[in-house]
PDB file of C-alpha atoms in Angstrom:
ATOM      1  CA  MET A   1      82.708 119.775 123.842  1.00  0.00           C
ATOM      2  CA  THR A   2      85.013 117.699 121.635  1.00  0.00           C
ATOM      3  CA  THR A   3      87.965 115.976 123.295  1.00  0.00           C
ATOM      4  CA  LYS A   4      91.126 117.746 122.140  1.00  0.00           C
ATOM      5  CA  ALA A   5      93.853 115.462 120.835  1.00  0.00           C
ATOM      6  CA  LYS A   6      97.558 116.120 121.052  1.00  0.00           C
ATOM      7  CA  LEU A   7      99.572 115.144 117.984  1.00  0.00           C
ATOM      8  CA  LEU A   8     102.026 112.409 118.917  1.00  0.00           C
ATOM      9  CA  ALA A   9     103.752 111.858 115.567  1.00  0.00           C
ATOM     10  CA  VAL A  10     103.459 111.638 111.826  1.00  0.00           C
ATOM     11  CA  THR A  11     104.062 108.112 110.522  1.00  0.00           C
ATOM     12  CA  LEU A  12     105.487 107.451 107.070  1.00  0.00           C
ATOM     13  CA  ASP A  13     104.879 104.175 105.277  1.00  0.00           C
ATOM     14  CA  CYS A  14     108.149 102.987 103.753  1.00  0.00           C
ATOM     15  CA  ALA A  15     110.116  99.934 102.675  1.00  0.00           C
ATOM     16  CA  GLU A  16     113.149 100.539 104.913  1.00  0.00           C
ATOM     17  CA  PRO A  17     112.281 102.252 108.229  1.00  0.00           C
ATOM     18  CA  LYS A  18     115.858 102.191 109.598  1.00  0.00           C
ATOM     19  CA  LYS A  19     117.269 103.837 106.465  1.00  0.00           C
ATOM     20  CA  LEU A  20     114.587 106.525 106.372  1.00  0.00           C
ATOM     21  CA  ALA A  21     115.024 107.258 110.087  1.00  0.00           C
ATOM     22  CA  GLU A  22     118.748 107.811 109.445  1.00  0.00           C
ATOM     23  CA  PHE A  23     117.948 110.190 106.581  1.00  0.00           C
ATOM     24  CA  TYR A  24     115.512 112.292 108.634  1.00  0.00           C
ATOM     25  CA  HIS A  25     117.863 112.224 111.625  1.00  0.00           C
ATOM     26  CA  GLU A  26     120.504 113.860 109.404  1.00  0.00           C
ATOM     27  CA  VAL A  27     118.037 116.364 107.898  1.00  0.00           C
ATOM     28  CA  THR A  28     116.334 117.428 111.143  1.00  0.00           C
ATOM     29  CA  GLY A  29     118.811 116.615 113.902  1.00  0.00           C
ATOM     30  CA  LEU A  30     116.057 114.681 115.702  1.00  0.00           C
ATOM     31  CA  ASP A  31     117.369 111.759 117.747  1.00  0.00           C
ATOM     32  CA  ILE A  32     116.834 108.221 116.521  1.00  0.00           C
ATOM     33  CA  GLN A  33     114.580 106.892 119.264  1.00  0.00           C
ATOM     34  CA  TYR A  34     113.971 103.429 117.854  1.00  0.00           C
ATOM     35  CA  SER A  35     115.383 101.534 114.881  1.00  0.00           C
ATOM     36  CA  GLU A  36     114.280  98.083 113.744  1.00  0.00           C
ATOM     37  CA  ASP A  37     113.551  96.517 110.360  1.00  0.00           C
ATOM     38  CA  GLU A  38     109.772  96.910 110.769  1.00  0.00           C
ATOM     39  CA  TYR A  39     109.611 100.222 112.607  1.00  0.00           C
ATOM     40  CA  ALA A  40     111.802 103.217 113.437  1.00  0.00           C
ATOM     41  CA  ALA A  41     111.362 106.654 114.990  1.00  0.00           C
ATOM     42  CA  VAL A  42     113.092 110.014 115.260  1.00  0.00           C
ATOM     43  CA  GLY A  43     112.055 112.712 117.676  1.00  0.00           C
ATOM     44  CA  ASP A  44     112.823 115.067 120.507  1.00  0.00           C
ATOM     45  CA  GLY A  45     109.899 114.345 122.818  1.00  0.00           C
ATOM     46  CA  THR A  46     107.707 116.967 121.148  1.00  0.00           C
ATOM     47  CA  THR A  47     108.238 116.523 117.409  1.00  0.00           C
ATOM     48  CA  ASN A  48     108.241 112.901 116.256  1.00  0.00           C
ATOM     49  CA  ILE A  49     108.373 111.144 112.898  1.00  0.00           C
ATOM     50  CA  TYR A  50     107.713 107.413 112.827  1.00  0.00           C
ATOM     51  CA  PHE A  51     108.483 105.018 109.977  1.00  0.00           C
ATOM     52  CA  GLY A  52     106.537 101.807 109.409  1.00  0.00           C
ATOM     53  CA  ARG A  53     107.494  99.088 106.946  1.00  0.00           C
ATOM     54  CA  VAL A  54     104.992  98.677 104.091  1.00  0.00           C
ATOM     55  CA  PRO A  55     106.455  96.483 101.349  1.00  0.00           C
ATOM     56  CA  GLY A  56     105.605  97.594  97.824  1.00  0.00           C
ATOM     57  CA  ARG A  57     104.614 101.147  98.742  1.00  0.00           C
ATOM     58  CA  GLU A  58     104.709 103.364  95.665  1.00  0.00           C
ATOM     59  CA  PRO A  59     105.436 107.101  95.901  1.00  0.00           C
ATOM     60  CA  ALA A  60     102.922 109.545  94.467  1.00  0.00           C
ATOM     61  CA  ALA A  61     103.616 111.161  91.109  1.00  0.00           C
ATOM     62  CA  TRP A  62     104.916 114.724  91.259  1.00  0.00           C
ATOM     63  CA  PRO A  63     103.287 116.822  90.168  1.00  0.00           C
ATOM     64  CA  GLY A  64     100.116 114.836  90.443  1.00  0.00           C
ATOM     65  CA  GLU A  65      96.856 114.291  92.242  1.00  0.00           C
ATOM     66  CA  GLY A  66      98.094 111.367  94.364  1.00  0.00           C
ATOM     67  CA  LYS A  67     100.174 113.507  96.751  1.00  0.00           C
ATOM     68  CA  GLN A  68      98.579 113.415 100.188  1.00  0.00           C
ATOM     69  CA  PHE A  69     101.041 115.365 102.324  1.00  0.00           C
ATOM     70  CA  HIS A  70     104.540 116.758 102.460  1.00  0.00           C
ATOM     71  CA  PHE A  71     106.888 118.228 105.040  1.00  0.00           C
ATOM     72  CA  ASP A  72     108.068 121.847 105.026  1.00  0.00           C
ATOM     73  CA  PHE A  73     111.459 122.460 106.648  1.00  0.00           C
ATOM     74  CA  ARG A  74     113.036 125.902 107.242  1.00  0.00           C
ATOM     75  CA  VAL A  75     116.768 126.308 106.717  1.00  0.00           C
ATOM     76  CA  PRO A  76     119.151 129.297 106.784  1.00  0.00           C
ATOM     77  CA  ASP A  77     120.528 128.591 103.264  1.00  0.00           C
ATOM     78  CA  VAL A  78     118.202 126.740 100.874  1.00  0.00           C
ATOM     79  CA  GLU A  79     120.709 125.852  98.139  1.00  0.00           C
ATOM     80  CA  LYS A  80     123.329 124.664 100.640  1.00  0.00           C
ATOM     81  CA  ALA A  81     120.775 122.490 102.441  1.00  0.00           C
ATOM     82  CA  VAL A  82     119.447 121.108  99.134  1.00  0.00           C
ATOM     83  CA  GLY A  83     122.965 120.058  98.151  1.00  0.00           C
ATOM     84  CA  GLU A  84     123.506 118.360 101.501  1.00  0.00           C
ATOM     85  CA  TYR A  85     120.162 116.534 101.377  1.00  0.00           C
ATOM     86  CA  ILE A  86     120.836 115.317  97.842  1.00  0.00           C
ATOM     87  CA  ALA A  87     124.194 113.991  99.067  1.00  0.00           C
ATOM     88  CA  LEU A  88     122.217 112.050 101.729  1.00  0.00           C
ATOM     89  CA  GLY A  89     120.004 110.425  99.081  1.00  0.00           C
ATOM     90  CA  ALA A  90     117.238 112.945  98.312  1.00  0.00           C
ATOM     91  CA  THR A  91     116.391 113.790  94.704  1.00  0.00           C
ATOM     92  CA  ARG A  92     115.260 117.052  93.116  1.00  0.00           C
ATOM     93  CA  PRO A  93     112.252 116.708  90.785  1.00  0.00           C
ATOM     94  CA  ASP A  94     112.123 118.831  87.643  1.00  0.00           C
ATOM     95  CA  PHE A  95     108.857 120.556  88.636  1.00  0.00           C
ATOM     96  CA  GLN A  96     109.703 123.316  91.133  1.00  0.00           C
ATOM     97  CA  PRO A  97     106.752 125.623  91.924  1.00  0.00           C
ATOM     98  CA  GLY A  98     108.801 127.649  94.436  1.00  0.00           C
ATOM     99  CA  VAL A  99     111.376 128.874  91.920  1.00  0.00           C
ATOM    100  CA  THR A 100     110.671 132.465  90.874  1.00  0.00           C
ATOM    101  CA  GLU A 101     112.308 134.890  88.442  1.00  0.00           C
ATOM    102  CA  GLU A 102     113.959 136.556  91.442  1.00  0.00           C
ATOM    103  CA  GLY A 103     115.479 133.262  92.554  1.00  0.00           C
ATOM    104  CA  THR A 104     114.513 130.320  94.674  1.00  0.00           C
ATOM    105  CA  GLY A 105     111.747 130.692  97.229  1.00  0.00           C
ATOM    106  CA  TRP A 106     111.682 127.029  98.208  1.00  0.00           C
ATOM    107  CA  VAL A 107     112.776 123.749  96.678  1.00  0.00           C
ATOM    108  CA  VAL A 108     110.800 120.506  96.476  1.00  0.00           C
ATOM    109  CA  LEU A 109     112.800 117.326  97.123  1.00  0.00           C
ATOM    110  CA  ARG A 110     111.992 113.638  97.406  1.00  0.00           C
ATOM    111  CA  ASP A 111     113.448 111.634 100.280  1.00  0.00           C
ATOM    112  CA  PRO A 112     115.160 108.317  99.424  1.00  0.00           C
ATOM    113  CA  GLU A 113     111.764 106.558  99.299  1.00  0.00           C
ATOM    114  CA  GLY A 114     109.955 109.242  97.308  1.00  0.00           C
ATOM    115  CA  HIS A 115     108.122 111.201 100.029  1.00  0.00           C
ATOM    116  CA  LEU A 116     108.026 114.878  99.088  1.00  0.00           C
ATOM    117  CA  PHE A 117     109.385 117.638 101.302  1.00  0.00           C
ATOM    118  CA  CYS A 118     110.025 121.342 100.829  1.00  0.00           C
ATOM    119  CA  VAL A 119     113.198 123.146 101.837  1.00  0.00           C
ATOM    120  CA  CYS A 120     112.110 126.672 102.751  1.00  0.00           C
ATOM    121  CA  PRO A 121     114.088 129.797 103.572  1.00  0.00           C
ATOM    122  CA  GLU A 122     113.992 131.306 107.021  1.00  0.00           C
ATOM    123  CA  ARG A 123     111.668 134.251 107.270  1.00  0.00           C
ATOM    124  CA  SER A 124     113.273 137.593 106.591  1.00  0.00           C
TER     125      SER A 124
END
């Protein structure tokens, strides 16, 4: 039987861990648990995002084959949340696969260091 592992956190490579922890604190409401130049963390004891300093890290092209992961976040009002996240430093790429003729299903954003994340509507 294989030993079952419990996910502790997802760690993002970035140039400025403290700055990115602040951004995700504002987006998710997760507490800033640690904040230094080389390493920072947000979390609530169950869900944790860590940030490790990697100078010269380049974000993947979007769309493109280099993307390795992205976050999906649910919000009650997608367009309102997108506006708020852009005000915090996110950017909205031109390519938006979640936009349909009926309106927006979800929106792809880039955090201040270029990591992709989706802003998704709550389930109806």
